[in-house]
């Protein structure tokens, strides 16, 4: 990415990150309610019913949510492993080209 676009790229990344951080508690709350035990025993809970075993649903939710967390982290590391050297070389070449263009352009 060209150095003059880093601010825009950072703002897009921040908006996406904030959106995902804002929706995570809602998803975890919904799943823990649905996976919690009912008054008669284990099983899917009802969102409006009493949840005497709410902690059980929260435990199950955290265990389930670990799977996409690990999968996303592994995918990110795998992709970054192959693209990082090319990205660094592109950024360096872009900086050199920008520097030479700025030197050649009189003020």
mmCIF file of N, CA, C and O in Angstrom:
data_model
loop_
_atom_site.group_PDB
_atom_site.id
_atom_site.type_symbol
_atom_site.label_atom_id
_atom_site.label_comp_id
_atom_site.label_asym_id
_atom_site.label_seq_id
_atom_site.Cartn_x
_atom_site.Cartn_y
_atom_site.Cartn_z
ATOM 1 N N UNK A 1 0.842 -1.165 0.000
ATOM 2 C CA UNK A 1 0.000 0.000 0.000
ATOM 3 C C UNK A 1 0.887 1.228 0.000
ATOM 4 O O UNK A 1 1.862 1.301 0.732
ATOM 5 N N UNK A 2 0.525 2.176 -0.801
ATOM 6 C CA UNK A 2 1.289 3.416 -0.893
ATOM 7 C C UNK A 2 1.198 4.167 0.425
ATOM 8 O O UNK A 2 0.166 4.177 1.088
ATOM 9 N N UNK A 3 2.279 4.816 0.802
ATOM 10 C CA UNK A 3 2.339 5.472 2.106
ATOM 11 C C UNK A 3 1.318 6.593 2.243
ATOM 12 O O UNK A 3 0.886 6.901 3.354
ATOM 13 N N UNK A 4 0.912 7.196 1.152
ATOM 14 C CA UNK A 4 -0.073 8.283 1.234
ATOM 15 C C UNK A 4 -1.494 7.762 1.460
ATOM 16 O O UNK A 4 -2.391 8.537 1.722
ATOM 17 N N UNK A 5 -1.694 6.452 1.336
ATOM 18 C CA UNK A 5 -3.009 5.860 1.583
ATOM 19 C C UNK A 5 -3.091 5.143 2.922
ATOM 20 O O UNK A 5 -4.104 4.541 3.240
ATOM 21 N N UNK A 6 -2.036 5.211 3.703
ATOM 22 C CA UNK A 6 -2.027 4.500 4.981
ATOM 23 C C UNK A 6 -3.110 5.011 5.915
ATOM 24 O O UNK A 6 -3.722 4.238 6.640
ATOM 25 N N UNK A 7 -3.368 6.296 5.929
ATOM 26 C CA UNK A 7 -4.408 6.847 6.800
ATOM 27 C C UNK A 7 -5.779 6.322 6.437
ATOM 28 O O UNK A 7 -6.568 5.944 7.309
ATOM 29 N N UNK A 8 -6.082 6.276 5.149
ATOM 30 C CA UNK A 8 -7.376 5.759 4.702
ATOM 31 C C UNK A 8 -7.493 4.266 5.016
ATOM 32 O O UNK A 8 -8.539 3.800 5.472
ATOM 33 N N UNK A 9 -6.433 3.526 4.782
ATOM 34 C CA UNK A 9 -6.461 2.088 5.076
ATOM 35 C C UNK A 9 -6.644 1.845 6.569
ATOM 36 O O UNK A 9 -7.396 0.949 6.977
ATOM 37 N N UNK A 10 -5.999 2.659 7.387
ATOM 38 C CA UNK A 10 -6.140 2.508 8.835
ATOM 39 C C UNK A 10 -7.561 2.839 9.285
ATOM 40 O O UNK A 10 -8.109 2.180 10.171
ATOM 41 N N UNK A 11 -8.182 3.840 8.680
ATOM 42 C CA UNK A 11 -9.556 4.180 9.074
ATOM 43 C C UNK A 11 -10.534 3.080 8.670
ATOM 44 O O UNK A 11 -11.451 2.757 9.428
ATOM 45 N N UNK A 12 -10.350 2.475 7.507
ATOM 46 C CA UNK A 12 -11.213 1.362 7.098
ATOM 47 C C UNK A 12 -11.032 0.177 8.044
ATOM 48 O O UNK A 12 -11.994 -0.442 8.484
ATOM 49 N N UNK A 13 -9.801 -0.112 8.395
ATOM 50 C CA UNK A 13 -9.515 -1.206 9.319
ATOM 51 C C UNK A 13 -10.144 -0.936 10.683
ATOM 52 O O UNK A 13 -10.727 -1.827 11.309
ATOM 53 N N UNK A 14 -10.072 0.303 11.132
ATOM 54 C CA UNK A 14 -10.638 0.659 12.431
ATOM 55 C C UNK A 14 -12.155 0.534 12.436
ATOM 56 O O UNK A 14 -12.749 0.050 13.409
ATOM 57 N N UNK A 15 -12.807 0.943 11.348
ATOM 58 C CA UNK A 15 -14.269 0.830 11.264
ATOM 59 C C UNK A 15 -14.680 -0.642 11.301
ATOM 60 O O UNK A 15 -15.606 -1.021 12.030
ATOM 61 N N UNK A 16 -14.011 -1.488 10.529
ATOM 62 C CA UNK A 16 -14.337 -2.920 10.528
ATOM 63 C C UNK A 16 -14.101 -3.544 11.901
ATOM 64 O O UNK A 16 -14.919 -4.314 12.394
ATOM 65 N N UNK A 17 -12.987 -3.197 12.519
ATOM 66 C CA UNK A 17 -12.670 -3.754 13.835
ATOM 67 C C UNK A 17 -13.697 -3.317 14.875
ATOM 68 O O UNK A 17 -14.154 -4.129 15.694
ATOM 69 N N UNK A 18 -14.072 -2.049 14.857
ATOM 70 C CA UNK A 18 -15.051 -1.545 15.814
ATOM 71 C C UNK A 18 -16.406 -2.207 15.617
ATOM 72 O O UNK A 18 -17.084 -2.560 16.593
ATOM 73 N N UNK A 19 -16.811 -2.411 14.360
ATOM 74 C CA UNK A 19 -18.082 -3.080 14.085
ATOM 75 C C UNK A 19 -18.075 -4.503 14.640
ATOM 76 O O UNK A 19 -19.022 -4.934 15.289
ATOM 77 N N UNK A 20 -16.995 -5.227 14.400
ATOM 78 C CA UNK A 20 -16.906 -6.604 14.893
ATOM 79 C C UNK A 20 -16.830 -6.654 16.415
ATOM 80 O O UNK A 20 -17.431 -7.531 17.036
ATOM 81 N N UNK A 21 -16.134 -5.712 17.024
ATOM 82 C CA UNK A 21 -16.068 -5.671 18.483
ATOM 83 C C UNK A 21 -17.427 -5.323 19.088
ATOM 84 O O UNK A 21 -17.749 -5.767 20.183
ATOM 85 N N UNK A 22 -18.216 -4.514 18.385
ATOM 86 C CA UNK A 22 -19.532 -4.133 18.905
ATOM 87 C C UNK A 22 -20.540 -5.272 18.790
ATOM 88 O O UNK A 22 -21.434 -5.395 19.629
ATOM 89 N N UNK A 23 -20.420 -6.111 17.771
ATOM 90 C CA UNK A 23 -21.383 -7.195 17.591
ATOM 91 C C UNK A 23 -21.011 -8.451 18.370
ATOM 92 O O UNK A 23 -21.874 -9.302 18.611
ATOM 93 N N UNK A 24 -19.776 -8.583 18.800
ATOM 94 C CA UNK A 24 -19.347 -9.791 19.517
ATOM 95 C C UNK A 24 -20.126 -10.022 20.809
ATOM 96 O O UNK A 24 -20.586 -11.154 21.043
ATOM 97 N N UNK A 25 -20.321 -9.037 21.676
ATOM 98 C CA UNK A 25 -21.095 -9.311 22.895
ATOM 99 C C UNK A 25 -22.535 -9.735 22.605
ATOM 100 O O UNK A 25 -23.093 -10.576 23.316
ATOM 101 N N UNK A 26 -23.132 -9.173 21.570
ATOM 102 C CA UNK A 26 -24.493 -9.565 21.215
ATOM 103 C C UNK A 26 -24.545 -11.026 20.791
ATOM 104 O O UNK A 26 -25.437 -11.779 21.197
ATOM 105 N N UNK A 27 -23.588 -11.439 19.968
ATOM 106 C CA UNK A 27 -23.546 -12.822 19.502
ATOM 107 C C UNK A 27 -23.277 -13.782 20.663
ATOM 108 O O UNK A 27 -23.939 -14.824 20.775
ATOM 109 N N UNK A 28 -22.359 -13.431 21.531
ATOM 110 C CA UNK A 28 -22.048 -14.299 22.666
ATOM 111 C C UNK A 28 -23.251 -14.394 23.606
ATOM 112 O O UNK A 28 -23.586 -15.471 24.099
ATOM 113 N N UNK A 29 -23.928 -13.279 23.855
ATOM 114 C CA UNK A 29 -25.114 -13.311 24.710
ATOM 115 C C UNK A 29 -26.223 -14.160 24.131
ATOM 116 O O UNK A 29 -26.865 -14.950 24.838
ATOM 117 N N UNK A 30 -26.451 -14.021 22.832
ATOM 118 C CA UNK A 30 -27.498 -14.809 22.173
ATOM 119 C C UNK A 30 -27.171 -16.302 22.237
ATOM 120 O O UNK A 30 -28.020 -17.120 22.587
ATOM 121 N N UNK A 31 -25.933 -16.646 21.897
ATOM 122 C CA UNK A 31 -25.551 -18.059 21.910
ATOM 123 C C UNK A 31 -25.585 -18.643 23.319
ATOM 124 O O UNK A 31 -26.009 -19.791 23.512
ATOM 125 N N UNK A 32 -25.156 -17.882 24.318
ATOM 126 C CA UNK A 32 -25.170 -18.429 25.679
ATOM 127 C C UNK A 32 -26.601 -18.647 26.157
ATOM 128 O O UNK A 32 -26.865 -19.589 26.908
ATOM 129 N N UNK A 33 -27.527 -17.810 25.713
ATOM 130 C CA UNK A 33 -28.928 -18.008 26.069
ATOM 131 C C UNK A 33 -29.489 -19.245 25.387
ATOM 132 O O UNK A 33 -30.195 -20.053 26.003
ATOM 133 N N UNK A 34 -29.160 -19.421 24.126
ATOM 134 C CA UNK A 34 -29.681 -20.565 23.375
ATOM 135 C C UNK A 34 -29.060 -21.885 23.822
ATOM 136 O O UNK A 34 -29.705 -22.929 23.757
ATOM 137 N N UNK A 35 -27.807 -21.860 24.254
ATOM 138 C CA UNK A 35 -27.116 -23.097 24.625
ATOM 139 C C UNK A 35 -27.213 -23.417 26.109
ATOM 140 O O UNK A 35 -26.742 -24.470 26.546
ATOM 141 N N UNK A 36 -27.798 -22.536 26.889
ATOM 142 C CA UNK A 36 -27.924 -22.766 28.326
ATOM 143 C C UNK A 36 -28.946 -23.840 28.618
ATOM 144 O O UNK A 36 -29.850 -24.125 27.838
ATOM 145 N N UNK A 37 -28.808 -24.454 29.765
ATOM 146 C CA UNK A 37 -29.746 -25.492 30.181
ATOM 147 C C UNK A 37 -31.087 -24.900 30.600
ATOM 148 O O UNK A 37 -31.186 -23.750 31.005
ATOM 149 N N UNK A 38 -32.143 -25.677 30.490
ATOM 150 C CA UNK A 38 -33.478 -25.254 30.921
ATOM 151 C C UNK A 38 -33.734 -25.726 32.335
ATOM 152 O O UNK A 38 -32.916 -26.420 32.934
ATOM 153 N N UNK A 39 -34.881 -25.389 32.869
ATOM 154 C CA UNK A 39 -35.215 -25.773 34.244
ATOM 155 C C UNK A 39 -35.340 -27.288 34.391
ATOM 156 O O UNK A 39 -35.147 -27.826 35.467
ATOM 157 N N UNK A 40 -35.668 -27.991 33.310
ATOM 158 C CA UNK A 40 -35.848 -29.441 33.382
ATOM 159 C C UNK A 40 -34.571 -30.209 33.102
ATOM 160 O O UNK A 40 -34.553 -31.422 33.212
ATOM 161 N N UNK A 41 -33.515 -29.541 32.724
ATOM 162 C CA UNK A 41 -32.266 -30.239 32.445
ATOM 163 C C UNK A 41 -31.510 -29.559 31.322
ATOM 164 O O UNK A 41 -31.781 -28.426 30.972
ATOM 165 N N UNK A 42 -30.568 -30.275 30.763
ATOM 166 C CA UNK A 42 -29.741 -29.713 29.704
ATOM 167 C C UNK A 42 -30.523 -29.634 28.407
ATOM 168 O O UNK A 42 -31.526 -30.290 28.224
ATOM 169 N N UNK A 43 -30.058 -28.817 27.523
ATOM 170 C CA UNK A 43 -30.694 -28.661 26.229
ATOM 171 C C UNK A 43 -30.710 -27.212 25.815
ATOM 172 O O UNK A 43 -30.152 -26.351 26.482
ATOM 173 N N UNK A 44 -31.336 -26.941 24.690
ATOM 174 C CA UNK A 44 -31.400 -25.574 24.211
ATOM 175 C C UNK A 44 -32.337 -24.758 25.088
ATOM 176 O O UNK A 44 -33.459 -25.146 25.359
ATOM 177 N N UNK A 45 -31.859 -23.626 25.508
ATOM 178 C CA UNK A 45 -32.679 -22.736 26.320
ATOM 179 C C UNK A 45 -33.548 -21.863 25.433
ATOM 180 O O UNK A 45 -33.308 -21.719 24.245
ATOM 181 N N UNK A 46 -34.564 -21.273 25.999
ATOM 182 C CA UNK A 46 -35.438 -20.360 25.267
ATOM 183 C C UNK A 46 -35.013 -18.937 25.612
ATOM 184 O O UNK A 46 -34.774 -18.634 26.784
ATOM 185 N N UNK A 47 -34.930 -18.032 24.620
ATOM 186 C CA UNK A 47 -34.420 -16.685 24.886
ATOM 187 C C UNK A 47 -35.210 -15.915 25.937
ATOM 188 O O UNK A 47 -34.657 -15.069 26.623
ATOM 189 N N UNK A 48 -36.505 -16.203 26.100
ATOM 190 C CA UNK A 48 -37.296 -15.461 27.079
ATOM 191 C C UNK A 48 -37.567 -16.260 28.344
ATOM 192 O O UNK A 48 -38.203 -15.764 29.256
ATOM 193 N N UNK A 49 -37.117 -17.486 28.409
ATOM 194 C CA UNK A 49 -37.367 -18.331 29.573
ATOM 195 C C UNK A 49 -36.337 -18.112 30.662
ATOM 196 O O UNK A 49 -35.327 -17.440 30.484
ATOM 197 N N UNK A 50 -36.618 -18.679 31.825
ATOM 198 C CA UNK A 50 -35.679 -18.608 32.943
ATOM 199 C C UNK A 50 -34.439 -19.437 32.616
ATOM 200 O O UNK A 50 -34.539 -20.496 31.998
ATOM 201 N N UNK A 51 -33.291 -18.964 33.031
ATOM 202 C CA UNK A 51 -32.038 -19.654 32.731
ATOM 203 C C UNK A 51 -31.290 -19.985 34.026
ATOM 204 O O UNK A 51 -30.333 -19.310 34.391
ATOM 205 N N UNK A 52 -31.704 -21.025 34.732
ATOM 206 C CA UNK A 52 -30.990 -21.357 35.961
ATOM 207 C C UNK A 52 -29.585 -21.866 35.701
ATOM 208 O O UNK A 52 -28.750 -21.831 36.565
ATOM 209 N N UNK A 53 -29.323 -22.350 34.529
ATOM 210 C CA UNK A 53 -27.982 -22.850 34.195
ATOM 211 C C UNK A 53 -27.334 -21.947 33.147
ATOM 212 O O UNK A 53 -26.745 -22.410 32.182
ATOM 213 N N UNK A 54 -27.427 -20.645 33.331
ATOM 214 C CA UNK A 54 -26.852 -19.688 32.382
ATOM 215 C C UNK A 54 -25.346 -19.817 32.252
ATOM 216 O O UNK A 54 -24.783 -19.583 31.197
ATOM 217 N N UNK A 55 -24.675 -20.172 33.344
ATOM 218 C CA UNK A 55 -23.225 -20.326 33.293
ATOM 219 C C UNK A 55 -22.832 -21.483 32.386
ATOM 220 O O UNK A 55 -21.812 -21.424 31.703
ATOM 221 N N UNK A 56 -23.643 -22.511 32.341
ATOM 222 C CA UNK A 56 -23.374 -23.641 31.463
ATOM 223 C C UNK A 56 -23.429 -23.191 29.998
ATOM 224 O O UNK A 56 -22.570 -23.553 29.196
ATOM 225 N N UNK A 57 -24.423 -22.379 29.669
ATOM 226 C CA UNK A 57 -24.525 -21.857 28.305
ATOM 227 C C UNK A 57 -23.361 -20.961 27.946
ATOM 228 O O UNK A 57 -22.857 -20.988 26.832
ATOM 229 N N UNK A 58 -22.896 -20.161 28.906
ATOM 230 C CA UNK A 58 -21.752 -19.292 28.660
ATOM 231 C C UNK A 58 -20.491 -20.109 28.448
ATOM 232 O O UNK A 58 -19.683 -19.809 27.563
ATOM 233 N N UNK A 59 -20.309 -21.159 29.249
ATOM 234 C CA UNK A 59 -19.153 -22.044 29.053
ATOM 235 C C UNK A 59 -19.170 -22.665 27.660
ATOM 236 O O UNK A 59 -18.151 -22.697 26.960
ATOM 237 N N UNK A 60 -20.316 -23.166 27.267
ATOM 238 C CA UNK A 60 -20.436 -23.782 25.934
ATOM 239 C C UNK A 60 -20.161 -22.755 24.832
ATOM 240 O O UNK A 60 -19.494 -23.061 23.840
ATOM 241 N N UNK A 61 -20.670 -21.556 25.011
ATOM 242 C CA UNK A 61 -20.479 -20.511 24.002
ATOM 243 C C UNK A 61 -19.008 -20.167 23.846
ATOM 244 O O UNK A 61 -18.506 -20.050 22.727
ATOM 245 N N UNK A 62 -18.302 -19.993 24.964
ATOM 246 C CA UNK A 62 -16.880 -19.673 24.875
ATOM 247 C C UNK A 62 -16.099 -20.789 24.190
ATOM 248 O O UNK A 62 -15.187 -20.521 23.396
ATOM 249 N N UNK A 63 -16.437 -22.026 24.481
ATOM 250 C CA UNK A 63 -15.748 -23.136 23.824
ATOM 251 C C UNK A 63 -16.032 -23.161 22.325
ATOM 252 O O UNK A 63 -15.134 -23.415 21.523
ATOM 253 N N UNK A 64 -17.266 -22.893 21.947
ATOM 254 C CA UNK A 64 -17.625 -22.877 20.527
ATOM 255 C C UNK A 64 -16.936 -21.722 19.802
ATOM 256 O O UNK A 64 -16.447 -21.870 18.690
ATOM 257 N N UNK A 65 -16.883 -20.559 20.455
ATOM 258 C CA UNK A 65 -16.310 -19.383 19.806
ATOM 259 C C UNK A 65 -14.787 -19.463 19.678
ATOM 260 O O UNK A 65 -14.192 -18.703 18.927
ATOM 261 N N UNK A 66 -14.148 -20.385 20.390
ATOM 262 C CA UNK A 66 -12.711 -20.574 20.225
ATOM 263 C C UNK A 66 -12.374 -21.136 18.846
ATOM 264 O O UNK A 66 -11.313 -20.833 18.296
ATOM 265 N N UNK A 67 -13.260 -21.926 18.288
ATOM 266 C CA UNK A 67 -12.997 -22.544 16.987
ATOM 267 C C UNK A 67 -12.823 -21.490 15.888
ATOM 268 O O UNK A 67 -11.801 -21.490 15.193
ATOM 269 N N UNK A 68 -13.778 -20.549 15.690
ATOM 270 C CA UNK A 68 -13.545 -19.537 14.646
ATOM 271 C C UNK A 68 -12.381 -18.606 14.978
ATOM 272 O O UNK A 68 -11.703 -18.116 14.067
ATOM 273 N N UNK A 69 -12.112 -18.372 16.272
ATOM 274 C CA UNK A 69 -10.974 -17.533 16.639
ATOM 275 C C UNK A 69 -9.664 -18.167 16.184
ATOM 276 O O UNK A 69 -8.825 -17.513 15.558
ATOM 277 N N UNK A 70 -9.484 -19.433 16.499
ATOM 278 C CA UNK A 70 -8.265 -20.129 16.083
ATOM 279 C C UNK A 70 -8.189 -20.269 14.560
ATOM 280 O O UNK A 70 -7.112 -20.139 13.976
ATOM 281 N N UNK A 71 -9.305 -20.523 13.913
ATOM 282 C CA UNK A 71 -9.310 -20.661 12.456
ATOM 283 C C UNK A 71 -8.927 -19.346 11.779
ATOM 284 O O UNK A 71 -8.122 -19.329 10.837
ATOM 285 N N UNK A 72 -9.477 -18.241 12.258
ATOM 286 C CA UNK A 72 -9.158 -16.939 11.666
ATOM 287 C C UNK A 72 -7.695 -16.580 11.898
ATOM 288 O O UNK A 72 -7.022 -16.062 10.997
ATOM 289 N N UNK A 73 -7.182 -16.860 13.090
ATOM 290 C CA UNK A 73 -5.781 -16.561 13.382
ATOM 291 C C UNK A 73 -4.852 -17.400 12.515
ATOM 292 O O UNK A 73 -3.850 -16.899 11.985
ATOM 293 N N UNK A 74 -5.168 -18.668 12.354
ATOM 294 C CA UNK A 74 -4.338 -19.536 11.517
ATOM 295 C C UNK A 74 -4.364 -19.090 10.058
ATOM 296 O O UNK A 74 -3.321 -19.066 9.396
ATOM 297 N N UNK A 75 -5.534 -18.733 9.565
ATOM 298 C CA UNK A 75 -5.641 -18.259 8.184
ATOM 299 C C UNK A 75 -4.856 -16.968 7.981
ATOM 300 O O UNK A 75 -4.131 -16.820 6.989
ATOM 301 N N UNK A 76 -4.973 -16.040 8.923
ATOM 302 C CA UNK A 76 -4.238 -14.780 8.827
ATOM 303 C C UNK A 76 -2.735 -15.016 8.813
ATOM 304 O O UNK A 76 -2.012 -14.441 7.989
ATOM 305 N N UNK A 77 -2.253 -15.870 9.691
ATOM 306 C CA UNK A 77 -0.821 -16.159 9.726
ATOM 307 C C UNK A 77 -0.354 -16.875 8.468
ATOM 308 O O UNK A 77 0.732 -16.614 7.952
ATOM 309 N N UNK A 78 -1.168 -17.772 7.954
ATOM 310 C CA UNK A 78 -0.797 -18.503 6.743
ATOM 311 C C UNK A 78 -0.700 -17.563 5.537
ATOM 312 O O UNK A 78 0.258 -17.630 4.769
ATOM 313 N N UNK A 79 -1.670 -16.681 5.389
ATOM 314 C CA UNK A 79 -1.659 -15.727 4.267
ATOM 315 C C UNK A 79 -0.512 -14.739 4.433
ATOM 316 O O UNK A 79 0.213 -14.437 3.475
ATOM 317 N N UNK A 80 -0.320 -14.228 5.647
ATOM 318 C CA UNK A 80 0.739 -13.244 5.884
ATOM 319 C C UNK A 80 2.122 -13.848 5.648
ATOM 320 O O UNK A 80 3.032 -13.151 5.200
ATOM 321 N N UNK A 81 2.257 -15.109 5.916
ATOM 322 C CA UNK A 81 3.549 -15.774 5.716
ATOM 323 C C UNK A 81 3.993 -15.713 4.255
ATOM 324 O O UNK A 81 5.168 -15.550 3.968
ATOM 325 N N UNK A 82 3.045 -15.817 3.351
ATOM 326 C CA UNK A 82 3.393 -15.833 1.931
ATOM 327 C C UNK A 82 3.391 -14.455 1.302
ATOM 328 O O UNK A 82 4.070 -14.228 0.308
ATOM 329 N N UNK A 83 2.639 -13.497 1.835
ATOM 330 C CA UNK A 83 2.530 -12.185 1.195
ATOM 331 C C UNK A 83 3.414 -11.119 1.821
ATOM 332 O O UNK A 83 3.641 -10.086 1.212
ATOM 333 N N UNK A 84 3.924 -11.330 3.019
ATOM 334 C CA UNK A 84 4.676 -10.293 3.718
ATOM 335 C C UNK A 84 5.925 -9.826 2.958
ATOM 336 O O UNK A 84 6.128 -8.624 2.802
ATOM 337 N N UNK A 85 6.798 -10.704 2.468
ATOM 338 C CA UNK A 85 7.991 -10.225 1.755
ATOM 339 C C UNK A 85 7.634 -9.382 0.518
ATOM 340 O O UNK A 85 8.265 -8.349 0.253
ATOM 341 N N UNK A 86 6.610 -9.800 -0.214
ATOM 342 C CA UNK A 86 6.191 -9.039 -1.391
ATOM 343 C C UNK A 86 5.623 -7.676 -0.988
ATOM 344 O O UNK A 86 5.891 -6.665 -1.636
ATOM 345 N N UNK A 87 4.869 -7.639 0.094
ATOM 346 C CA UNK A 87 4.299 -6.379 0.563
ATOM 347 C C UNK A 87 5.391 -5.401 0.998
ATOM 348 O O UNK A 87 5.309 -4.205 0.712
ATOM 349 N N UNK A 88 6.406 -5.890 1.668
ATOM 350 C CA UNK A 88 7.505 -5.033 2.101
ATOM 351 C C UNK A 88 8.261 -4.501 0.886
ATOM 352 O O UNK A 88 8.578 -3.303 0.815
ATOM 353 N N UNK A 89 8.538 -5.353 -0.084
ATOM 354 C CA UNK A 89 9.245 -4.907 -1.288
ATOM 355 C C UNK A 89 8.429 -3.872 -2.053
ATOM 356 O O UNK A 89 8.979 -2.887 -2.559
ATOM 357 N N UNK A 90 7.121 -4.062 -2.143
ATOM 358 C CA UNK A 90 6.260 -3.106 -2.831
ATOM 359 C C UNK A 90 6.240 -1.761 -2.114
ATOM 360 O O UNK A 90 6.291 -0.703 -2.745
ATOM 361 N N UNK A 91 6.169 -1.782 -0.794
ATOM 362 C CA UNK A 91 6.160 -0.535 -0.023
ATOM 363 C C UNK A 91 7.483 0.218 -0.192
ATOM 364 O O UNK A 91 7.488 1.448 -0.358
ATOM 365 N N UNK A 92 8.594 -0.490 -0.187
ATOM 366 C CA UNK A 92 9.899 0.153 -0.363
ATOM 367 C C UNK A 92 10.014 0.747 -1.764
ATOM 368 O O UNK A 92 10.469 1.886 -1.939
ATOM 369 N N UNK A 93 9.586 0.007 -2.779
ATOM 370 C CA UNK A 93 9.636 0.522 -4.149
ATOM 371 C C UNK A 93 8.730 1.738 -4.307
ATOM 372 O O UNK A 93 9.092 2.715 -4.992
ATOM 373 N N UNK A 94 7.581 1.720 -3.678
ATOM 374 C CA UNK A 94 6.668 2.858 -3.745
ATOM 375 C C UNK A 94 7.269 4.086 -3.083
ATOM 376 O O UNK A 94 7.149 5.208 -3.588
ATOM 377 N N UNK A 95 7.935 3.891 -1.956
ATOM 378 C CA UNK A 95 8.588 5.015 -1.278
ATOM 379 C C UNK A 95 9.700 5.607 -2.132
ATOM 380 O O UNK A 95 9.823 6.821 -2.232
ATOM 381 N N UNK A 96 10.496 4.752 -2.766
ATOM 382 C CA UNK A 96 11.572 5.250 -3.629
ATOM 383 C C UNK A 96 11.003 6.020 -4.814
ATOM 384 O O UNK A 96 11.518 7.076 -5.177
ATOM 385 N N UNK A 97 9.950 5.501 -5.422
ATOM 386 C CA UNK A 97 9.341 6.182 -6.569
ATOM 387 C C UNK A 97 8.749 7.524 -6.152
ATOM 388 O O UNK A 97 8.882 8.521 -6.867
ATOM 389 N N UNK A 98 8.127 7.588 -4.997
ATOM 390 C CA UNK A 98 7.549 8.839 -4.513
ATOM 391 C C UNK A 98 8.641 9.852 -4.197
ATOM 392 O O UNK A 98 8.528 11.031 -4.543
ATOM 393 N N UNK A 99 9.699 9.403 -3.567
ATOM 394 C CA UNK A 99 10.798 10.285 -3.216
ATOM 395 C C UNK A 99 11.436 10.876 -4.465
ATOM 396 O O UNK A 99 11.744 12.066 -4.518
ATOM 397 N N UNK A 100 11.650 10.064 -5.499
ATOM 398 C CA UNK A 100 12.262 10.558 -6.731
ATOM 399 C C UNK A 100 11.321 11.499 -7.475
ATOM 400 O O UNK A 100 11.772 12.478 -8.070
ATOM 401 N N UNK A 101 10.027 11.250 -7.437
ATOM 402 C CA UNK A 101 9.066 12.141 -8.082
ATOM 403 C C UNK A 101 9.013 13.483 -7.373
ATOM 404 O O UNK A 101 8.958 14.536 -8.016
ATOM 405 N N UNK A 102 9.091 13.480 -6.065
ATOM 406 C CA UNK A 102 9.076 14.734 -5.303
ATOM 407 C C UNK A 102 10.331 15.534 -5.536
ATOM 408 O O UNK A 102 10.300 16.763 -5.563
ATOM 409 N N UNK A 103 11.481 14.888 -5.707
ATOM 410 C CA UNK A 103 12.724 15.590 -5.996
ATOM 411 C C UNK A 103 12.701 16.219 -7.380
ATOM 412 O O UNK A 103 13.225 17.307 -7.589
ATOM 413 N N UNK A 104 12.084 15.522 -8.346
ATOM 414 C CA UNK A 104 12.059 16.010 -9.725
ATOM 415 C C UNK A 104 11.046 17.126 -9.925
ATOM 416 O O UNK A 104 11.190 17.927 -10.839
ATOM 417 N N UNK A 105 10.055 17.228 -9.088
ATOM 418 C CA UNK A 105 9.010 18.241 -9.235
ATOM 419 C C UNK A 105 9.430 19.509 -8.510
ATOM 420 O O UNK A 105 9.601 19.511 -7.298
ATOM 421 N N UNK A 106 9.617 20.610 -9.253
ATOM 422 C CA UNK A 106 9.994 21.862 -8.578
ATOM 423 C C UNK A 106 8.790 22.477 -7.859
ATOM 424 O O UNK A 106 7.660 22.335 -8.271
ATOM 425 N N UNK A 107 9.067 23.169 -6.783
ATOM 426 C CA UNK A 107 8.011 23.839 -6.021
ATOM 427 C C UNK A 107 7.730 25.127 -6.610
ATOM 428 O O UNK A 107 7.502 25.951 -7.047
#
